[in-house]
Coordinates of C-alpha atoms in Angstrom, one line a residue:
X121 CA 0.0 0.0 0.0
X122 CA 1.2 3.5 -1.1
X123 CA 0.7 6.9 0.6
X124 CA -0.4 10.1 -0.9
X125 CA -1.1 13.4 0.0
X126 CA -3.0 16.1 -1.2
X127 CA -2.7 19.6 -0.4
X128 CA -5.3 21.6 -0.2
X129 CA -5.2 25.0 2.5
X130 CA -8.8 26.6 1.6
X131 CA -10.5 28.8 1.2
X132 CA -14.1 27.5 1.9
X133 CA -15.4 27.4 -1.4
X134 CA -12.3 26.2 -2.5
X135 CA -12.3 23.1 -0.6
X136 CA -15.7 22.5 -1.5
X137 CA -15.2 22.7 -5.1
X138 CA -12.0 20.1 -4.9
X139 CA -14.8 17.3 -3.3
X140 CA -14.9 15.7 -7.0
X141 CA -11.0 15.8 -7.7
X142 CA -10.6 14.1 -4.3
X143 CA -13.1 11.3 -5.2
X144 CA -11.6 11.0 -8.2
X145 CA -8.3 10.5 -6.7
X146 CA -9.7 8.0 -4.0
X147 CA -11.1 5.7 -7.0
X148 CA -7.9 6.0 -8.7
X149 CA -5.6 4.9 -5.5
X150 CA -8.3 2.4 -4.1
X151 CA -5.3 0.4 -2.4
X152 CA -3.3 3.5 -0.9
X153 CA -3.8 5.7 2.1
X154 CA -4.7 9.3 1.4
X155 CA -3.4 12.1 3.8
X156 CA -4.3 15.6 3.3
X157 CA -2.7 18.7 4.3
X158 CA -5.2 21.3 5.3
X159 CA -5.5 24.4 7.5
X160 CA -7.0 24.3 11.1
X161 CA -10.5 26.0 9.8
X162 CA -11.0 22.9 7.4
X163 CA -9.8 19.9 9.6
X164 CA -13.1 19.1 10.3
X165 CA -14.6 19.0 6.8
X166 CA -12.1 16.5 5.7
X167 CA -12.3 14.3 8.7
X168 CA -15.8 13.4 7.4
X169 CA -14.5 13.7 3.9
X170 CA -15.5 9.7 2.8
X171 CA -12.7 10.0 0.2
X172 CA -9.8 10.5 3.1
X173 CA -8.1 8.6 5.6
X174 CA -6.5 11.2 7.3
X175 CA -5.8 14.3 7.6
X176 CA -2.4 16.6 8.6
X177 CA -2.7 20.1 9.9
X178 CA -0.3 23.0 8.3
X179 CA -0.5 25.9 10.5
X180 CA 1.0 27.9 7.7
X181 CA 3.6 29.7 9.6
X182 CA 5.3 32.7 8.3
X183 CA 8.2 31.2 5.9
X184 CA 11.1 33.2 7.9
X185 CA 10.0 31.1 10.9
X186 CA 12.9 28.6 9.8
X187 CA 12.2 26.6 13.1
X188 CA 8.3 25.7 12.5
X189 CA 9.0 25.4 8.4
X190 CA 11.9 22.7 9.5
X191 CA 9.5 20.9 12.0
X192 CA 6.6 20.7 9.0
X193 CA 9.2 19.4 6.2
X194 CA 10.4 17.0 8.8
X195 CA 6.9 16.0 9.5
X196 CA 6.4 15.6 6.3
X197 CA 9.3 13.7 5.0
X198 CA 8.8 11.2 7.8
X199 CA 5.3 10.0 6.1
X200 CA 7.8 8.9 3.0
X201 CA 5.0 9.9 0.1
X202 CA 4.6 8.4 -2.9
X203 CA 2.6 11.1 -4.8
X204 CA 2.0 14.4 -4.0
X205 CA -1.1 15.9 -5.5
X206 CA -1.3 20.2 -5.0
X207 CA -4.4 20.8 -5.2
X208 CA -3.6 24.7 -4.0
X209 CA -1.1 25.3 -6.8
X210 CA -0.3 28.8 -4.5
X211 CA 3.7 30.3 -4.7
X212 CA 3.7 28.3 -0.5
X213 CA 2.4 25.2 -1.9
X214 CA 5.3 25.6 -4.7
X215 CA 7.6 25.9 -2.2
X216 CA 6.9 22.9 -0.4
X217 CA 8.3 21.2 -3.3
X218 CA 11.7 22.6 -3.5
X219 CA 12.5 22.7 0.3
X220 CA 10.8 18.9 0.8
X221 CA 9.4 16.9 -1.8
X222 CA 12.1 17.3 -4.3
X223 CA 12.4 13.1 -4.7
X224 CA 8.6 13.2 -4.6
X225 CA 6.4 12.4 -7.3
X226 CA 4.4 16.3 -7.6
X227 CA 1.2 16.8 -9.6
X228 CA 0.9 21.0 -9.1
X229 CA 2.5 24.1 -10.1
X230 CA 5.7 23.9 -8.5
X231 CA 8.9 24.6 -10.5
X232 CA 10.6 21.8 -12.1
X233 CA 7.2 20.2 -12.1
X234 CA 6.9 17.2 -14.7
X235 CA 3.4 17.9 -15.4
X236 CA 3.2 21.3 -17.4
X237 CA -0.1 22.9 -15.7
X238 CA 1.3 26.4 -15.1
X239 CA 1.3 26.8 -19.1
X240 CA -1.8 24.4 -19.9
X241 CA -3.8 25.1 -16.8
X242 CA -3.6 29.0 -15.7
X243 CA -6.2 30.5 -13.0
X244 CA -7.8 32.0 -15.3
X245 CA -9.8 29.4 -16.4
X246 CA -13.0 27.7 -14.6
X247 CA -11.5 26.3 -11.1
X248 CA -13.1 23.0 -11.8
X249 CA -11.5 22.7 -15.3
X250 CA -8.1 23.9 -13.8
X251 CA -8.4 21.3 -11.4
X252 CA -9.6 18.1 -14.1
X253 CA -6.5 19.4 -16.3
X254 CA -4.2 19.0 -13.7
X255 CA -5.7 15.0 -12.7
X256 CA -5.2 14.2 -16.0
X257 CA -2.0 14.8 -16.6
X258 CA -1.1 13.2 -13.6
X259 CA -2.8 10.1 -15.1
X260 CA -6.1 10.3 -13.1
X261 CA -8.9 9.3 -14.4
X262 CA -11.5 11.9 -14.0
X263 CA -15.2 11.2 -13.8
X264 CA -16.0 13.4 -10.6
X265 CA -13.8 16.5 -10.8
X266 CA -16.3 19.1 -12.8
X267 CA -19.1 17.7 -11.0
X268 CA -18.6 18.1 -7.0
X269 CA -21.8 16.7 -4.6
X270 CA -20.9 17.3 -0.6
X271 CA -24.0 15.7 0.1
X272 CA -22.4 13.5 2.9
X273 CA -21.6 16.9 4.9
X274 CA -25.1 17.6 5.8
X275 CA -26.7 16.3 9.5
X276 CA -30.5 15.9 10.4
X277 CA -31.3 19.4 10.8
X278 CA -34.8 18.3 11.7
X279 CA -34.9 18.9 15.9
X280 CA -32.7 22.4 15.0
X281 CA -35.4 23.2 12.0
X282 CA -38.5 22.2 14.6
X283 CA -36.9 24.4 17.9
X284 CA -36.2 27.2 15.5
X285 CA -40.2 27.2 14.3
X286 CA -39.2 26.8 10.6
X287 CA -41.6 24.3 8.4
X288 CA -41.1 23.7 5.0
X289 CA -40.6 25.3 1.9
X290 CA -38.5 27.8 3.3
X291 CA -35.6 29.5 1.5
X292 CA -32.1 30.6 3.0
X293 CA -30.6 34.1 2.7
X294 CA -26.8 34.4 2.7
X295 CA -26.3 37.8 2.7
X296 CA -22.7 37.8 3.9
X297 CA -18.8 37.8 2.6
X298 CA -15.6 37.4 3.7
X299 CA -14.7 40.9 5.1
X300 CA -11.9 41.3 3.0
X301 CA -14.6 41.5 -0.3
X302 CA -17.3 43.7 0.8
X303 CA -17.7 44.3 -3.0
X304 CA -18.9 41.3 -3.3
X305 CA -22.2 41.5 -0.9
X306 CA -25.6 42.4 -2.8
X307 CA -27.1 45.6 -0.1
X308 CA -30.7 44.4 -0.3
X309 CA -31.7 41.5 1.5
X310 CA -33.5 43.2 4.0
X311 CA -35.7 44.4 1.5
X312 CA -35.6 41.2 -0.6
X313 CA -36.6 39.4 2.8
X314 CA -39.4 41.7 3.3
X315 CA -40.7 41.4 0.1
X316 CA -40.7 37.3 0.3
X317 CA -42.4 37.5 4.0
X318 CA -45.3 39.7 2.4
X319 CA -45.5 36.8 -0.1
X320 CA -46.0 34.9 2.4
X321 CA -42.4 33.1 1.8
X322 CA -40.6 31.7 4.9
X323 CA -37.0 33.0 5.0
X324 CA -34.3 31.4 7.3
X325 CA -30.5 32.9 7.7
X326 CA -27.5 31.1 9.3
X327 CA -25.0 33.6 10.2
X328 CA -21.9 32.7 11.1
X329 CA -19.8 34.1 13.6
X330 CA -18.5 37.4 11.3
X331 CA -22.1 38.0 10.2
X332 CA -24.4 38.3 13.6
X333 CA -24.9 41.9 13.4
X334 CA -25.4 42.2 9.7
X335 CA -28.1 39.4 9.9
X336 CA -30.2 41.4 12.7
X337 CA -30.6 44.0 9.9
X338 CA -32.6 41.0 8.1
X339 CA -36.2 40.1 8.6
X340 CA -36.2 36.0 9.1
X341 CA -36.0 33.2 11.0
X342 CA -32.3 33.0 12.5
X343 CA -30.9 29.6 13.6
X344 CA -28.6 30.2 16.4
X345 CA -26.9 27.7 18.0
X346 CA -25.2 27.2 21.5
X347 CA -22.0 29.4 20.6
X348 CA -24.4 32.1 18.2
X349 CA -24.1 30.2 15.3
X350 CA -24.9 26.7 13.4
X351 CA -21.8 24.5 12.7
X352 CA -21.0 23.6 8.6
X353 CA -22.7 20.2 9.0
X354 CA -25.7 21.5 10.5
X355 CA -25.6 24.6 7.7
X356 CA -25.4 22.2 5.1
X357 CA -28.6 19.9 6.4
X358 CA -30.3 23.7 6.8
X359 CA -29.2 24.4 2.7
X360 CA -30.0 20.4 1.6
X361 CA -33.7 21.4 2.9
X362 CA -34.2 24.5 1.2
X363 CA -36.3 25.7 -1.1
X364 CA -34.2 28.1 -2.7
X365 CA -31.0 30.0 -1.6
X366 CA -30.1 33.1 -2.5
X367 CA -26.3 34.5 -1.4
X368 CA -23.3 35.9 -3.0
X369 CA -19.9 35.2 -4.0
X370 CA -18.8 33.3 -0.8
X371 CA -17.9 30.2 0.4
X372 CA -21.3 29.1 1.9
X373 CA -23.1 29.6 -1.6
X374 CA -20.7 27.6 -3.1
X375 CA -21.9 24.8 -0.5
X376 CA -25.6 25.5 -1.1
X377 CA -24.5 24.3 -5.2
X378 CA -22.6 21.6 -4.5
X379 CA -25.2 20.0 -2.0
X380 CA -27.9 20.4 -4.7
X381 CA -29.8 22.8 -3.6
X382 CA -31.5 25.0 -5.9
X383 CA -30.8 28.7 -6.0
X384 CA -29.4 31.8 -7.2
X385 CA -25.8 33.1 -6.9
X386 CA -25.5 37.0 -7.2
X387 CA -22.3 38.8 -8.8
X388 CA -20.7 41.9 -9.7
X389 CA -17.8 42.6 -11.6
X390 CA -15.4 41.3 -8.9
X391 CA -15.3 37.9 -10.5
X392 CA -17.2 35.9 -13.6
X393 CA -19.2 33.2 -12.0
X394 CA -18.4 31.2 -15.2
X395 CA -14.5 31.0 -13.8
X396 CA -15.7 30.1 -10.3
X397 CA -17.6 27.0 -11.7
X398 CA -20.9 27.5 -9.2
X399 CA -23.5 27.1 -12.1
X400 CA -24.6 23.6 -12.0
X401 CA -28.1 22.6 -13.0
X402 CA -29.2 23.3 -10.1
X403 CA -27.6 26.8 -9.3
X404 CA -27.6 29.5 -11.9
X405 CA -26.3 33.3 -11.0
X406 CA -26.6 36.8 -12.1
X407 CA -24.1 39.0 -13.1
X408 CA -24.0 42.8 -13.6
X409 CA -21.3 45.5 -13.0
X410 CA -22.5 47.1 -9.8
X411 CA -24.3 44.9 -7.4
X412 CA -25.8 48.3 -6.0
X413 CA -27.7 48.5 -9.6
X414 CA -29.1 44.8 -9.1
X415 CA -32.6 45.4 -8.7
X416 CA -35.1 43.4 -6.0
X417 CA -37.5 43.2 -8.8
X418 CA -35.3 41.3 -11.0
X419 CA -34.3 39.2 -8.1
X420 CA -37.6 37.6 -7.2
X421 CA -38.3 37.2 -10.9
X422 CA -35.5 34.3 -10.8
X423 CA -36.6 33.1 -7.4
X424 CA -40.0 32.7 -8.4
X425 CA -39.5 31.4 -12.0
X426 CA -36.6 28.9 -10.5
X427 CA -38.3 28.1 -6.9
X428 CA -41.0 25.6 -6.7
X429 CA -42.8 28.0 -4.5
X430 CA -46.2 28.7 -3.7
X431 CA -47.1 31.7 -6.1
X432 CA -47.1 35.1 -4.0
X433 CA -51.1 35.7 -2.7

């Protein structure tokens, strides 16, 4: 039996979007054990990941801390890997290559790499494309990679749903971003909230711990658990129930399409949806220049011709 690892630091959406490349992988090394190197926020995801068997945590210390870099490389080169896939292709990731997996077999876009994906495969094509390109020339089969499901991350939400006096159809509003992009969140869900309630719509937001105030601007139900907000397991039972979901650009809409959900992603000119790969058939998006000049009106005309919704009274 081999060992492999696969590297793959975040961000959210970004580690939900590699769920297909890692299957892919998994079906490809049936026999071997497969390791991956994460960050501390994501430990958790990929512990329940089916396709794993375990998982490494990279604390991603600052590169002049020579100390912590030689206790990770010595880590590493202890586990004696066969293959290396680098899933976060990022200049860190490529450095990990020259300082400890020289003698390695390396799928990513490390220097000296065999495999040529930082000529065939730039970022600026569709992540999920990027991402099959680079399994292939690493002689993976890929089946899974374009088409991600994290269906297996969602809990029985029912008792939370129940306490929180939500019934069904109901449709989730994720109204936040990281802070870093506040470009990237749509102003008007409070009025798009309102609008569903007079339609006698039932709207549920799951704010997590960066987004408690900006939710209390919201009409809606808000799940709240023990520490103020839902864990990712319960979130994604709470999005596999839905309705509809309507967020932007951020990690948590990217979950809501790749659990199947239905919904609606919104963007501005920050980044084209086509490159982030969240249309599926399930999840479309809109796109305009300014999300201030996305109007509510045009909003509920997707909800309501997407949704299978009762029909506003």
């Amino acid at each position: 039996m081999g060992r492999i690892l696969i590297i793959k630091h975040g961000a959210f959406g970004d580690v939900i979007q590699c769920e297909g490349a890692l299957r892919d992988i998994r079906e490809h090394r049936k026999d071997d054990e497969i390791v991956v190197l994460t960050t501390p926020p994501y430990r958790r995801l990929f512990e329940r990941c089916p396709w794993v068997d375990r998982v490494m945590v990279d604390e991603r210390a600052p590169r002049w801390r020579l100390g912590l870099m030689w206790k990770l490389g010595k880590q590493l080169k202890a586990e004696k890997f066969d293959m290396v896939y680098d899933l976060q292709n990022s200049p860190r990731t490529a450095s990990y290559f020259r300082w400890f997996f020289q003698d390695t077999n390396w799928s990513g876009t490390a220097p000296g790499c065999s495999h040529p994906h930082r000529a065939k495969h730039p970022k600026k094509i569709r992540t999920l494309d990027r991402l099959a390109g680079q399994l292939k020339d690493a002689g993976v089969p890929v089946r899974h990679t374009r088409h991600p499901d994290v269906s297996w991350l969602a809990e029985d939400v029912t008792a939370l749903l129940t306490e929180a006096g939500v019934t069904r159809p109901y449709i989730v509003l994720i109204p936040g971003s990281s802070a870093r992009h506040p470009q990237k969140r749509w102003p008007y869900y409070a009025a798009l909230a309102r609008r569903l309630i007079e339609d006698g719509q039932q709207v549920v937001i799951a704010p997590g711990p960066d987004e408690l105030e900006l939710a209390e601007t919201i009409p809606g139900i808000k799940l709240h658990g023990p520490r103020g907000f839902i864990n990712w397991f319960e979130f994604a039972g709470v999005l596999k129930g839905a309705a509809f979901v309507v967020g932007n650009d951020t990690g948590p809409t990217h979950l809501a399409a790749h659990i199947g959900a239905p919904g609606l992603a919104l963007f501005g000119s920050h980044m084209s949806a086509e490159r982030t790969g969240i249309e599926r058939e399930n999840f479309t998006a809109l796109e305009v220049a300014h999300l201030s000049a996305l109007p509510i009106e045009r909003v509920l005309d997707e909800i309501y011709l997407r949704a299978k919704l009762p029909a506003p009274a």
